[in-house]
C-alpha positions as protocol buffer text, in pm:
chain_id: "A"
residue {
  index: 1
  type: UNK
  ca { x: 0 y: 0 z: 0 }
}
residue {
  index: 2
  type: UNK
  ca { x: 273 y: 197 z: -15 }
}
residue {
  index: 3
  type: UNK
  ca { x: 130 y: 306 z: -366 }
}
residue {
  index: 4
  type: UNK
  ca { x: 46 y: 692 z: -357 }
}
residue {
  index: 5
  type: UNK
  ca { x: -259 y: 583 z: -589 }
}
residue {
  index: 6
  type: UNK
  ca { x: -374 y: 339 z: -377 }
}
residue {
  index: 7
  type: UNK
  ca { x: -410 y: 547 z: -102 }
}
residue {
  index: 8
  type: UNK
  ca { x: -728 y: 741 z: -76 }
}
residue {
  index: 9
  type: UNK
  ca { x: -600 y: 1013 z: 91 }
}
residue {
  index: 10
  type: UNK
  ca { x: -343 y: 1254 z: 110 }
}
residue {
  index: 11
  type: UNK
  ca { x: -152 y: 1404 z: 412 }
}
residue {
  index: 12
  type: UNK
  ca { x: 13 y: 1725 z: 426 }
}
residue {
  index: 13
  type: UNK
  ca { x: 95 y: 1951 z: 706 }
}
residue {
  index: 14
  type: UNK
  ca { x: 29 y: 2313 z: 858 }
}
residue {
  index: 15
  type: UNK
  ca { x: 233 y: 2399 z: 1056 }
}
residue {
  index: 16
  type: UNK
  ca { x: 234 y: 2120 z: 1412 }
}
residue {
  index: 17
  type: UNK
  ca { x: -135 y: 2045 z: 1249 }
}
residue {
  index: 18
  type: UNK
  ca { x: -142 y: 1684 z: 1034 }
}
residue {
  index: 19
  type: UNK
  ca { x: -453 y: 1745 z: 720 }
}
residue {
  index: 20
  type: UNK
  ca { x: -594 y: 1484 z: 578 }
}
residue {
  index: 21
  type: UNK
  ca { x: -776 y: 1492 z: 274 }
}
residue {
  index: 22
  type: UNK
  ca { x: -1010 y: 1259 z: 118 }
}
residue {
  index: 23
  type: UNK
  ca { x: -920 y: 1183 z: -274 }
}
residue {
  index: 24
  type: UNK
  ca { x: -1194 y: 1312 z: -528 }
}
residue {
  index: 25
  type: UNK
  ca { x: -1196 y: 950 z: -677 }
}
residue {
  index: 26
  type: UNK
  ca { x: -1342 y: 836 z: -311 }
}
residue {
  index: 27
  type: UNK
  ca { x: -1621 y: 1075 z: -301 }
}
residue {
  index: 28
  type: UNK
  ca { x: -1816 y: 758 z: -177 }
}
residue {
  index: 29
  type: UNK
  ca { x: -1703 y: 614 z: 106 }
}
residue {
  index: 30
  type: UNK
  ca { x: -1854 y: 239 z: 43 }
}
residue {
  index: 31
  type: UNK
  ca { x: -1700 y: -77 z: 254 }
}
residue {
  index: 32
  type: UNK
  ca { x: -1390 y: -140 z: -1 }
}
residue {
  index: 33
  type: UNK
  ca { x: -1249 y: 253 z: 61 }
}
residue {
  index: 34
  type: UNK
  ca { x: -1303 y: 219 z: 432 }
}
residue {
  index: 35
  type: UNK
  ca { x: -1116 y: -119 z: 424 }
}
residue {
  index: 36
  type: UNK
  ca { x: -809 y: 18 z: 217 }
}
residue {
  index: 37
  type: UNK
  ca { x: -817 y: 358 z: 457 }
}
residue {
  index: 38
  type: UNK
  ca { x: -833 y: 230 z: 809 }
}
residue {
  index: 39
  type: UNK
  ca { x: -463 y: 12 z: 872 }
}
residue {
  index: 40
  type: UNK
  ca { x: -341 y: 377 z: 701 }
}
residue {
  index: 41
  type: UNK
  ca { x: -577 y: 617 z: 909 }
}
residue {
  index: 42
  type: UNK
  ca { x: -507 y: 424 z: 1217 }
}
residue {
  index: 43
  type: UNK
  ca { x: -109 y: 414 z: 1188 }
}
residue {
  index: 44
  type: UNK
  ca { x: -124 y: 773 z: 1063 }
}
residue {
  index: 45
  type: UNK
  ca { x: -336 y: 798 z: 1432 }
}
residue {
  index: 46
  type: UNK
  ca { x: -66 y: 650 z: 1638 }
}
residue {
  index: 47
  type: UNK
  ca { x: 248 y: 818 z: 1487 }
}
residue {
  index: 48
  type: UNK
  ca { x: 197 y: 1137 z: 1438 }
}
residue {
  index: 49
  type: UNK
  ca { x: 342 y: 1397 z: 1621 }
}
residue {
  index: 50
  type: UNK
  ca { x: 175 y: 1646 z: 1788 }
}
residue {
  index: 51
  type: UNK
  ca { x: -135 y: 1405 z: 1754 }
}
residue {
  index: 52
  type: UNK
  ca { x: -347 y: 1700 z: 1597 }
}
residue {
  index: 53
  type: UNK
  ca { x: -559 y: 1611 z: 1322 }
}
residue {
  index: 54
  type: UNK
  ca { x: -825 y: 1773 z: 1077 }
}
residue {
  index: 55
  type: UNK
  ca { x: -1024 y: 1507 z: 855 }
}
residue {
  index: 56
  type: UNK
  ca { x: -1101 y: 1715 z: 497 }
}
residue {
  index: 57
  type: UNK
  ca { x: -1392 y: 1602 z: 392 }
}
residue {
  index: 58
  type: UNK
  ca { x: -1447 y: 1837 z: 125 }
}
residue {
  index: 59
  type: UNK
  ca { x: -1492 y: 1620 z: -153 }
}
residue {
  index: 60
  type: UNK
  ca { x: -1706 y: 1302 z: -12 }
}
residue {
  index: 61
  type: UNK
  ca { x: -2103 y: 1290 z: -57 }
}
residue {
  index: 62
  type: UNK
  ca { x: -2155 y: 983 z: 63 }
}
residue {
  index: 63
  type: UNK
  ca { x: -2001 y: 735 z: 398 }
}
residue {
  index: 64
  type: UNK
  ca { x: -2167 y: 486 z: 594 }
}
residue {
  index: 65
  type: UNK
  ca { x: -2122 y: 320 z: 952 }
}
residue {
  index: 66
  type: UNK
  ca { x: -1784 y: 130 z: 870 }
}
residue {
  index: 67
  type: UNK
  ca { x: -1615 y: 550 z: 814 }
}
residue {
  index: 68
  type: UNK
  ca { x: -1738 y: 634 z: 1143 }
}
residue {
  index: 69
  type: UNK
  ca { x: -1646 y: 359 z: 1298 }
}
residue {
  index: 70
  type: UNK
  ca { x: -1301 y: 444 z: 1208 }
}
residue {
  index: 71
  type: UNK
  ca { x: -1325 y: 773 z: 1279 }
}
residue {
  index: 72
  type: UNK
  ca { x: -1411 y: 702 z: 1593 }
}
residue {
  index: 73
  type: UNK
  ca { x: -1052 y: 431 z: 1642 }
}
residue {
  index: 74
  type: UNK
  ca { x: -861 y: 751 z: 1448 }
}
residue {
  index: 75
  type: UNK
  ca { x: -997 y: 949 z: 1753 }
}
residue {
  index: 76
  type: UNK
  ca { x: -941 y: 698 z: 2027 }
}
residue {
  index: 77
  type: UNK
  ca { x: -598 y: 680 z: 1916 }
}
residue {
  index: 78
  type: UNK
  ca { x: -547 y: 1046 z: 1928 }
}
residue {
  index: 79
  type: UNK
  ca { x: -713 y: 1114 z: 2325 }
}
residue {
  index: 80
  type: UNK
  ca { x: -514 y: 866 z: 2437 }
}
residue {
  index: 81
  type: UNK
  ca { x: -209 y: 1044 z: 2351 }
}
residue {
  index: 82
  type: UNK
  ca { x: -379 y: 1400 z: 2452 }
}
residue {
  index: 83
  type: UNK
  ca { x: -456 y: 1493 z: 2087 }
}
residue {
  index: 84
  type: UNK
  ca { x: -770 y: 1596 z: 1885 }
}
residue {
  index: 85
  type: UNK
  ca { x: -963 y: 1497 z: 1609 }
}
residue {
  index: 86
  type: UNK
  ca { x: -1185 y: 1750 z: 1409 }
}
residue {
  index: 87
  type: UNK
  ca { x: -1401 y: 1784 z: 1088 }
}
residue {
  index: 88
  type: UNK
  ca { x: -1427 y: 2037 z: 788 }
}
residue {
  index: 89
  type: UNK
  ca { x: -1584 y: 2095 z: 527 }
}
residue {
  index: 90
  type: UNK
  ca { x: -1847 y: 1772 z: 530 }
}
residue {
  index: 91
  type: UNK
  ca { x: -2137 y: 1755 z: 290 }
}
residue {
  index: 92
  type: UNK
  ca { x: -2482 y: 1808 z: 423 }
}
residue {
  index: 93
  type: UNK
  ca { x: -2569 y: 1389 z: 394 }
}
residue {
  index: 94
  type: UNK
  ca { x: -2225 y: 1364 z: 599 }
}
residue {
  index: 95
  type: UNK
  ca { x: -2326 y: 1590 z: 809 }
}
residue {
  index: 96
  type: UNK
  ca { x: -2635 y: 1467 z: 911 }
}
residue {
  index: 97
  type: UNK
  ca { x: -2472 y: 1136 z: 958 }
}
residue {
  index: 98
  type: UNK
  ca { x: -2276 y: 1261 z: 1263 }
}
residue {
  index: 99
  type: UNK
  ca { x: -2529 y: 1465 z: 1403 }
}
residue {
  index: 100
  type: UNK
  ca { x: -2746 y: 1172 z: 1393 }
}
residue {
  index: 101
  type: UNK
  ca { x: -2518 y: 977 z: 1516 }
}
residue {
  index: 102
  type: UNK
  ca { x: -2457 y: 1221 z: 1812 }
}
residue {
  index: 103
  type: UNK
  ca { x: -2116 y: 1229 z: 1702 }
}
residue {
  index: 104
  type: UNK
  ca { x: -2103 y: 1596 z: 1670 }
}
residue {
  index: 105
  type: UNK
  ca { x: -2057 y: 1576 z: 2077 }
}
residue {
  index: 106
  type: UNK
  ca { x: -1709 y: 1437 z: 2003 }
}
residue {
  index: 107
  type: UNK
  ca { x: -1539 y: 1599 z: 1688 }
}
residue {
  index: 108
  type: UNK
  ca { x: -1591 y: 1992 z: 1646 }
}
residue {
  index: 109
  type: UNK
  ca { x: -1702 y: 2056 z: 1271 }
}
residue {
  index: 110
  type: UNK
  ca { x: -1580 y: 2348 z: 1077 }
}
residue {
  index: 111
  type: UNK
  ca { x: -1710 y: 2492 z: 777 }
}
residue {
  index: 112
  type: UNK
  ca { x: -1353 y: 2478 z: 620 }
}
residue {
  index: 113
  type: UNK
  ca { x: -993 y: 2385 z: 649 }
}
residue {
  index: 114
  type: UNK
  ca { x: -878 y: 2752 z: 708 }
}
residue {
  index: 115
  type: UNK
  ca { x: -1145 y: 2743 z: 1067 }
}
residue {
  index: 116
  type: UNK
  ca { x: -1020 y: 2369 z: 1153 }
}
residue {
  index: 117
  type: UNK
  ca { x: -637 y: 2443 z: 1106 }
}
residue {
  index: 118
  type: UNK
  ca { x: -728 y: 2806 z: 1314 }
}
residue {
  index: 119
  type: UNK
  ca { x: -910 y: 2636 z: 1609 }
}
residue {
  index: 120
  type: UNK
  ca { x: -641 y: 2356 z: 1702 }
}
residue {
  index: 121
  type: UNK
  ca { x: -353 y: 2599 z: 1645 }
}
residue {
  index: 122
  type: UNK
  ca { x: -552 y: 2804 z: 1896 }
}
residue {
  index: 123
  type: UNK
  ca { x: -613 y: 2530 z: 2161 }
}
residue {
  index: 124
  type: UNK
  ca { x: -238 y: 2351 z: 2097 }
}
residue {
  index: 125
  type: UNK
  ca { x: 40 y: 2641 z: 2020 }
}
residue {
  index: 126
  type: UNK
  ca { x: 172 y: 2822 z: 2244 }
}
């Protein structure tokens, strides 16, 4: 998997702040993409330093309960090594899913990168 193509997302950094961004060809998070993401999202969880973490989810429509269930590992991961987890720039049907889901009680949502990347800065820098 170490394939850049095979992996359906791409990490970059801001900064002490780790982005990850969903690839356009995954707009639909179905159970194959969610099996080829989590060993990645899950390592990526555990190793990265400072555990601070915004989830782009700018170009998905469409994930089911296998996504948040790794969202929810991704996040474990992070609180136990005093880190955070949040959300930008979700699609209303994604959206709905984690309010729903009472999810939103967990991971802050922000309309875009720009407010994620802002907010942890603001809670984590010095």
């Amino acid at each position: 998997m170490n394939d850049p193509q095979a992996t359906a997302f791409n990490v970059s950094h801001q900064d002490d702040i780790t982005i990850l961004s969903v690839k356009e060809r995954f707009r639909s998070l179905d159970e194959l993409h969610i099996y080829e993401m989590s060993t990645q999202l899950i390592d990526l969880a555990r190793n990265m330093e400072p555990p601070l973490l915004v989830i782009d989810l700018s170009g998905v429509t469409y994930f089911g309960s296998s996504f948040l269930e790794i969202l929810f590992r991704v996040w474990h991961q992070l609180r136990k090594r005093e880190g955070e987890l949040v959300l930008c720039s979700l699609q209303e049907h994604c959206e709905e899913v984690i309010r729903i889901s009472n999810l939103d009680q967990l991971w802050k949502q922000f309309p875009d990168l720009l407010d994620a990347v802002e907010y942890l800065q603001s809670q984590y820098t010095e």
